[in-house]
Amino acid sequence: MDLKLGDVQTTALIPVAVKANETLRKNPRVCDDVAVEIVRTLGLDTKPYDKFMSHEGVIARTVMLDRMVKNFIAGNPDAVIVNLGAGFDNRFSRVDNGSIRWFDVDLPDSIALRKKVFADRDRVMMIAGSVLDDGWCGQVKSGMPKADAKLLFLAEGLFMYFTLDEIKTILSILKNNFPSATLIAEQNNPMMVKNQKYHDTVKNTNAVFKSGTWSGQEIADLVSGIRFVEEHSFNEEMRKHSFGGWLFATLLPKMNDRWARFAW
């Protein structure tokens, strides 16, 4: 497979490396056979992309988001889920209930590679497009089984690579095209932006953190009508699994990413 990705898209290799190595452990917390196959096919050296803190952070965020998505699906079994900046994410296979409709949206280079990795699947559509314009929205609308289906947007490892003005554009596109929806978005904080050169894996790419917030309310305030519901630090999960994770959560409770939920 010829791997040609832009700077931000290259960060998709971090969760791939982490999930592949976790899957091969004796008692994996996350299983992702596609990640294992990607690493094998590419002959990818996972060392630059899989360091302790990133490993524990990716696993924590995966476990937490899987749980949140499953809870949403449990209450809305015919939900439509749109994965923004999908990269090589394989969440559909872990949460599918047999009736949800799923859309993976990413830039053309990422989708081109994604189509080489993932076979066509019923109820799953891959869409090439930028989250900064609404060109992809029509394909989601036309692919929805019914106009009033419950809609969930996911933004994993995405917002930190955009400025707050760009995030405002993204939110405006979502709200203007979809009158009612839920968004679950990963949040980092300003200190992580300031100290990004010390990040154990992102520093090994050319990607740059462009924004951070201390509260999801700062994101909700960008666009009128968007409501901040709740957020949970990755520390809540990380502290359960290792002394290092517990120590980080105890000494630096504000420094980890969070899952924030919004609705409109």
mmCIF file of C-alpha atoms in Angstrom:
data_model
loop_
_atom_site.group_PDB
_atom_site.id
_atom_site.type_symbol
_atom_site.label_atom_id
_atom_site.label_comp_id
_atom_site.label_asym_id
_atom_site.label_seq_id
_atom_site.Cartn_x
_atom_site.Cartn_y
_atom_site.Cartn_z
ATOM 1 C CA MET A 1 0.000 0.000 0.000
ATOM 2 C CA ASP A 2 1.410 3.399 -0.990
ATOM 3 C CA LEU A 3 1.027 5.619 2.062
ATOM 4 C CA LYS A 4 0.655 9.299 1.169
ATOM 5 C CA LEU A 5 -1.044 11.393 3.824
ATOM 6 C CA GLY A 6 -1.071 15.055 4.755
ATOM 7 C CA ASP A 7 0.446 16.273 8.030
ATOM 8 C CA VAL A 8 -2.720 16.076 10.134
ATOM 9 C CA GLN A 9 -3.937 12.905 8.423
ATOM 10 C CA THR A 10 -0.651 11.236 9.389
ATOM 11 C CA THR A 11 -1.739 11.427 13.049
ATOM 12 C CA ALA A 12 -4.239 8.670 12.171
ATOM 13 C CA LEU A 13 -1.270 6.309 12.372
ATOM 14 C CA ILE A 14 -1.064 6.913 16.144
ATOM 15 C CA PRO A 15 -4.361 5.178 17.041
ATOM 16 C CA VAL A 16 -3.659 2.516 14.386
ATOM 17 C CA ALA A 17 -0.322 1.673 15.995
ATOM 18 C CA VAL A 18 -1.758 1.727 19.511
ATOM 19 C CA LYS A 19 -4.818 -0.383 18.688
ATOM 20 C CA ALA A 20 -2.754 -2.891 16.713
ATOM 21 C CA ASN A 21 -0.292 -3.397 19.554
ATOM 22 C CA GLU A 22 -3.086 -3.500 22.148
ATOM 23 C CA THR A 23 -4.965 -6.130 20.105
ATOM 24 C CA LEU A 24 -1.909 -8.383 20.187
ATOM 25 C CA ARG A 25 -1.639 -8.247 23.981
ATOM 26 C CA LYS A 26 -2.751 -11.189 26.103
ATOM 27 C CA ASN A 27 -5.813 -9.422 27.535
ATOM 28 C CA PRO A 28 -6.572 -6.554 25.139
ATOM 29 C CA ARG A 29 -8.869 -3.768 26.270
ATOM 30 C CA VAL A 30 -9.617 -2.950 22.628
ATOM 31 C CA CYS A 31 -9.578 -5.388 19.704
ATOM 32 C CA ASP A 32 -9.029 -4.041 16.198
ATOM 33 C CA ASP A 33 -7.950 -6.653 13.661
ATOM 34 C CA VAL A 34 -8.015 -4.052 10.878
ATOM 35 C CA ALA A 35 -5.353 -2.020 12.706
ATOM 36 C CA VAL A 36 -3.213 -5.146 12.999
ATOM 37 C CA GLU A 37 -3.572 -5.785 9.261
ATOM 38 C CA ILE A 38 -2.715 -2.157 8.397
ATOM 39 C CA VAL A 39 0.474 -2.320 10.450
ATOM 40 C CA ARG A 40 1.393 -5.652 8.895
ATOM 41 C CA THR A 41 0.650 -4.551 5.319
ATOM 42 C CA LEU A 42 2.531 -1.273 5.663
ATOM 43 C CA GLY A 43 5.411 -2.826 7.548
ATOM 44 C CA LEU A 44 4.840 0.128 9.865
ATOM 45 C CA ASP A 45 7.353 0.795 12.615
ATOM 46 C CA THR A 46 4.951 1.525 15.475
ATOM 47 C CA LYS A 47 7.577 2.831 17.897
ATOM 48 C CA PRO A 48 7.269 6.525 16.938
ATOM 49 C CA TYR A 49 3.473 6.304 17.237
ATOM 50 C CA ASP A 50 3.043 4.137 20.312
ATOM 51 C CA LYS A 51 4.473 5.562 23.536
ATOM 52 C CA PHE A 52 3.120 4.888 27.028
ATOM 53 C CA MET A 53 1.032 8.034 27.552
ATOM 54 C CA SER A 54 -0.366 8.041 24.022
ATOM 55 C CA HIS A 55 -1.088 4.320 24.279
ATOM 56 C CA GLU A 56 -3.029 4.703 27.518
ATOM 57 C CA GLY A 57 -4.742 7.847 26.247
ATOM 58 C CA VAL A 58 -5.860 6.269 22.963
ATOM 59 C CA ILE A 59 -7.138 3.161 24.726
ATOM 60 C CA ALA A 60 -8.984 5.245 27.314
ATOM 61 C CA ARG A 61 -10.609 7.461 24.707
ATOM 62 C CA THR A 62 -11.546 4.407 22.613
ATOM 63 C CA VAL A 63 -13.129 2.551 25.516
ATOM 64 C CA MET A 64 -15.008 5.665 26.629
ATOM 65 C CA LEU A 65 -16.261 6.638 23.177
ATOM 66 C CA ASP A 66 -17.290 3.079 22.338
ATOM 67 C CA ARG A 67 -19.339 3.085 25.551
ATOM 68 C CA MET A 68 -20.925 6.475 24.786
ATOM 69 C CA VAL A 69 -21.819 5.465 21.235
ATOM 70 C CA LYS A 70 -23.286 2.145 22.387
ATOM 71 C CA ASN A 71 -25.396 4.010 24.950
ATOM 72 C CA PHE A 72 -26.670 6.354 22.250
ATOM 73 C CA ILE A 73 -27.503 3.419 19.994
ATOM 74 C CA ALA A 74 -29.259 1.604 22.836
ATOM 75 C CA GLY A 75 -31.641 4.549 23.120
ATOM 76 C CA ASN A 76 -31.827 5.107 19.360
ATOM 77 C CA PRO A 77 -31.466 1.728 17.599
ATOM 78 C CA ASP A 78 -31.985 3.242 14.134
ATOM 79 C CA ALA A 79 -29.517 6.065 14.686
ATOM 80 C CA VAL A 80 -27.402 7.696 11.996
ATOM 81 C CA ILE A 81 -23.790 8.224 13.029
ATOM 82 C CA VAL A 82 -21.344 10.478 11.202
ATOM 83 C CA ASN A 83 -17.663 9.993 12.001
ATOM 84 C CA LEU A 84 -15.834 13.235 11.153
ATOM 85 C CA GLY A 85 -12.128 12.876 10.392
ATOM 86 C CA ALA A 86 -12.522 9.091 10.373
ATOM 87 C CA GLY A 87 -8.935 8.173 9.478
ATOM 88 C CA PHE A 88 -8.623 4.394 9.860
ATOM 89 C CA ASP A 89 -11.187 4.168 12.662
ATOM 90 C CA ASN A 90 -13.037 0.838 12.883
ATOM 91 C CA ARG A 91 -15.622 1.741 15.515
ATOM 92 C CA PHE A 92 -18.590 0.625 13.426
ATOM 93 C CA SER A 93 -17.526 -3.013 13.801
ATOM 94 C CA ARG A 94 -17.487 -2.685 17.600
ATOM 95 C CA VAL A 95 -20.827 -0.923 18.080
ATOM 96 C CA ASP A 96 -23.028 -2.100 15.200
ATOM 97 C CA ASN A 97 -26.443 -3.351 16.278
ATOM 98 C CA GLY A 98 -27.540 -4.467 12.818
ATOM 99 C CA SER A 99 -29.642 -1.415 12.001
ATOM 100 C CA ILE A 100 -27.650 1.803 12.460
ATOM 101 C CA ARG A 101 -26.496 3.808 9.427
ATOM 102 C CA TRP A 102 -22.852 4.973 9.501
ATOM 103 C CA PHE A 103 -20.897 7.586 7.525
ATOM 104 C CA ASP A 104 -17.109 7.999 7.604
ATOM 105 C CA VAL A 105 -16.042 11.471 6.441
ATOM 106 C CA ASP A 106 -12.446 12.522 5.803
ATOM 107 C CA LEU A 107 -10.231 14.333 3.314
ATOM 108 C CA PRO A 108 -9.805 12.717 -0.122
ATOM 109 C CA ASP A 109 -6.317 11.278 0.549
ATOM 110 C CA SER A 110 -7.506 9.624 3.755
ATOM 111 C CA ILE A 111 -10.657 8.232 2.158
ATOM 112 C CA ALA A 112 -8.667 6.886 -0.801
ATOM 113 C CA LEU A 113 -6.476 4.925 1.617
ATOM 114 C CA ARG A 114 -9.442 3.960 3.758
ATOM 115 C CA LYS A 115 -11.127 2.377 0.737
ATOM 116 C CA LYS A 116 -8.044 0.213 0.240
ATOM 117 C CA VAL A 117 -8.259 -1.019 3.836
ATOM 118 C CA PHE A 118 -12.003 -1.404 4.429
ATOM 119 C CA ALA A 119 -14.233 -3.529 2.235
ATOM 120 C CA ASP A 120 -17.680 -2.181 1.350
ATOM 121 C CA ARG A 121 -20.105 -2.809 4.175
ATOM 122 C CA ASP A 122 -23.880 -2.607 4.330
ATOM 123 C CA ARG A 123 -25.120 0.569 6.027
ATOM 124 C CA VAL A 124 -21.646 2.190 5.875
ATOM 125 C CA MET A 125 -20.678 4.962 3.456
ATOM 126 C CA MET A 126 -17.259 6.597 3.061
ATOM 127 C CA ILE A 127 -17.372 10.239 1.965
ATOM 128 C CA ALA A 128 -14.439 12.345 0.792
ATOM 129 C CA GLY A 129 -14.746 15.958 1.875
ATOM 130 C CA SER A 130 -13.504 18.681 4.193
ATOM 131 C CA VAL A 131 -15.272 19.381 7.462
ATOM 132 C CA LEU A 132 -14.695 23.073 6.696
ATOM 133 C CA ASP A 133 -17.253 23.069 3.885
ATOM 134 C CA ASP A 134 -20.647 21.445 3.569
ATOM 135 C CA GLY A 135 -20.096 19.527 0.347
ATOM 136 C CA TRP A 136 -20.402 16.181 2.138
ATOM 137 C CA CYS A 137 -23.639 17.018 3.957
ATOM 138 C CA GLY A 138 -25.886 16.264 0.989
ATOM 139 C CA GLN A 139 -24.547 12.719 0.765
ATOM 140 C CA VAL A 140 -25.352 12.143 4.432
ATOM 141 C CA LYS A 141 -28.855 13.547 4.014
ATOM 142 C CA SER A 142 -29.561 11.426 0.938
ATOM 143 C CA GLY A 143 -28.181 8.340 2.669
ATOM 144 C CA MET A 144 -30.288 8.704 5.807
ATOM 145 C CA PRO A 145 -33.093 6.117 6.002
ATOM 146 C CA LYS A 146 -35.487 8.796 7.240
ATOM 147 C CA ALA A 147 -35.189 12.552 7.650
ATOM 148 C CA ASP A 148 -36.020 12.502 11.366
ATOM 149 C CA ALA A 149 -33.529 9.770 12.324
ATOM 150 C CA LYS A 150 -31.579 10.463 15.510
ATOM 151 C CA LEU A 151 -28.214 11.825 14.457
ATOM 152 C CA LEU A 152 -24.868 11.561 16.243
ATOM 153 C CA PHE A 153 -21.657 13.253 15.090
ATOM 154 C CA LEU A 154 -18.256 12.080 16.330
ATOM 155 C CA ALA A 155 -15.111 14.227 16.302
ATOM 156 C CA GLU A 156 -12.246 12.117 17.642
ATOM 157 C CA GLY A 157 -8.746 13.604 17.475
ATOM 158 C CA LEU A 158 -10.042 16.428 15.298
ATOM 159 C CA PHE A 159 -10.794 19.778 16.914
ATOM 160 C CA MET A 160 -7.280 20.339 18.308
ATOM 161 C CA TYR A 161 -5.946 20.632 14.763
ATOM 162 C CA PHE A 162 -8.276 23.557 14.011
ATOM 163 C CA THR A 163 -8.437 27.132 15.277
ATOM 164 C CA LEU A 164 -11.493 28.200 17.266
ATOM 165 C CA ASP A 165 -12.696 30.157 14.216
ATOM 166 C CA GLU A 166 -12.423 26.989 12.133
ATOM 167 C CA ILE A 167 -14.274 25.006 14.811
ATOM 168 C CA LYS A 168 -16.983 27.662 14.675
ATOM 169 C CA THR A 169 -17.221 27.045 10.923
ATOM 170 C CA ILE A 170 -17.538 23.288 11.494
ATOM 171 C CA LEU A 171 -20.263 23.730 14.098
ATOM 172 C CA SER A 172 -22.138 26.186 11.897
ATOM 173 C CA ILE A 173 -22.071 23.694 9.014
ATOM 174 C CA LEU A 174 -23.446 20.949 11.254
ATOM 175 C CA LYS A 175 -26.190 23.096 12.762
ATOM 176 C CA ASN A 176 -27.231 24.722 9.481
ATOM 177 C CA ASN A 177 -27.501 21.401 7.648
ATOM 178 C CA PHE A 178 -28.884 19.201 10.406
ATOM 179 C CA PRO A 179 -31.557 20.898 12.561
ATOM 180 C CA SER A 180 -31.257 18.463 15.474
ATOM 181 C CA ALA A 181 -28.267 16.353 16.491
ATOM 182 C CA THR A 182 -25.797 15.311 19.169
ATOM 183 C CA LEU A 183 -22.048 15.853 18.878
ATOM 184 C CA ILE A 184 -19.386 14.051 20.901
ATOM 185 C CA ALA A 185 -16.050 15.807 20.407
ATOM 186 C CA GLU A 186 -12.600 15.282 21.882
ATOM 187 C CA GLN A 187 -11.246 18.362 23.652
ATOM 188 C CA ASN A 188 -7.707 19.235 24.666
ATOM 189 C CA ASN A 189 -6.572 22.283 26.661
ATOM 190 C CA PRO A 190 -4.428 25.384 26.095
ATOM 191 C CA MET A 191 -1.495 23.981 28.078
ATOM 192 C CA MET A 192 -1.281 21.033 25.682
ATOM 193 C CA VAL A 193 -1.139 23.469 22.781
ATOM 194 C CA LYS A 194 1.613 25.463 24.475
ATOM 195 C CA ASN A 195 3.638 22.342 25.297
ATOM 196 C CA GLN A 196 2.902 20.254 22.212
ATOM 197 C CA LYS A 197 6.593 19.825 21.386
ATOM 198 C CA TYR A 198 6.714 17.477 24.388
ATOM 199 C CA HIS A 199 3.806 15.280 23.217
ATOM 200 C CA ASP A 200 5.207 11.769 23.060
ATOM 201 C CA THR A 201 3.829 10.854 19.625
ATOM 202 C CA VAL A 202 2.350 13.881 17.842
ATOM 203 C CA LYS A 203 5.836 15.454 17.994
ATOM 204 C CA ASN A 204 6.904 12.668 15.616
ATOM 205 C CA THR A 205 4.548 14.029 12.937
ATOM 206 C CA ASN A 206 4.322 17.454 11.302
ATOM 207 C CA ALA A 207 0.857 18.099 12.723
ATOM 208 C CA VAL A 208 0.261 21.147 14.929
ATOM 209 C CA PHE A 209 -2.265 21.681 17.718
ATOM 210 C CA LYS A 210 -4.063 24.938 16.936
ATOM 211 C CA SER A 211 -6.513 25.317 19.812
ATOM 212 C CA GLY A 212 -7.496 24.110 23.247
ATOM 213 C CA THR A 213 -10.204 24.833 25.808
ATOM 214 C CA TRP A 214 -10.643 24.431 29.547
ATOM 215 C CA SER A 215 -14.355 23.675 29.192
ATOM 216 C CA GLY A 216 -16.670 22.457 26.485
ATOM 217 C CA GLN A 217 -18.754 25.557 27.190
ATOM 218 C CA GLU A 218 -16.131 27.548 25.257
ATOM 219 C CA ILE A 219 -16.967 25.427 22.199
ATOM 220 C CA ALA A 220 -20.731 25.725 22.677
ATOM 221 C CA ASP A 221 -20.429 29.506 22.949
ATOM 222 C CA LEU A 222 -19.009 29.681 19.431
ATOM 223 C CA VAL A 223 -22.392 29.094 17.781
ATOM 224 C CA SER A 224 -25.785 30.200 19.078
ATOM 225 C CA GLY A 225 -28.153 27.348 19.836
ATOM 226 C CA ILE A 226 -25.518 24.708 20.580
ATOM 227 C CA ARG A 227 -25.811 23.392 24.131
ATOM 228 C CA PHE A 228 -22.930 21.973 26.174
ATOM 229 C CA VAL A 229 -24.220 18.868 27.965
ATOM 230 C CA GLU A 230 -21.280 17.232 29.794
ATOM 231 C CA GLU A 231 -17.638 16.230 29.551
ATOM 232 C CA HIS A 232 -15.431 13.513 31.016
ATOM 233 C CA SER A 233 -11.638 13.415 31.221
ATOM 234 C CA PHE A 234 -9.770 10.459 29.783
ATOM 235 C CA ASN A 235 -8.264 10.257 33.272
ATOM 236 C CA GLU A 236 -11.479 8.591 34.453
ATOM 237 C CA GLU A 237 -10.541 5.532 32.399
ATOM 238 C CA MET A 238 -6.745 5.796 32.381
ATOM 239 C CA ARG A 239 -6.434 5.702 36.139
ATOM 240 C CA LYS A 240 -8.071 2.263 36.256
ATOM 241 C CA HIS A 241 -5.415 0.389 34.294
ATOM 242 C CA SER A 242 -1.885 1.312 35.331
ATOM 243 C CA PHE A 243 0.091 3.038 38.044
ATOM 244 C CA GLY A 244 1.418 5.481 35.436
ATOM 245 C CA GLY A 245 -2.107 6.335 34.355
ATOM 246 C CA TRP A 246 -3.239 6.771 37.955
ATOM 247 C CA LEU A 247 -0.214 8.936 38.757
ATOM 248 C CA PHE A 248 -0.777 11.173 35.737
ATOM 249 C CA ALA A 249 -4.467 11.559 36.586
ATOM 250 C CA THR A 250 -3.590 12.402 40.194
ATOM 251 C CA LEU A 251 -0.729 14.843 39.595
ATOM 252 C CA LEU A 252 -2.006 16.496 36.396
ATOM 253 C CA PRO A 253 -5.797 16.155 36.488
ATOM 254 C CA LYS A 254 -6.425 19.007 34.033
ATOM 255 C CA MET A 255 -3.820 18.018 31.450
ATOM 256 C CA ASN A 256 -5.588 15.135 29.752
ATOM 257 C CA ASP A 257 -8.093 15.293 26.898
ATOM 258 C CA ARG A 258 -11.838 15.057 27.545
ATOM 259 C CA TRP A 259 -14.917 13.824 25.783
ATOM 260 C CA ALA A 260 -17.488 16.606 25.561
ATOM 261 C CA ARG A 261 -21.086 16.151 24.471
ATOM 262 C CA PHE A 262 -23.145 18.838 22.771
ATOM 263 C CA ALA A 263 -26.699 18.975 21.451
ATOM 264 C CA TRP A 264 -28.916 21.246 19.389
#
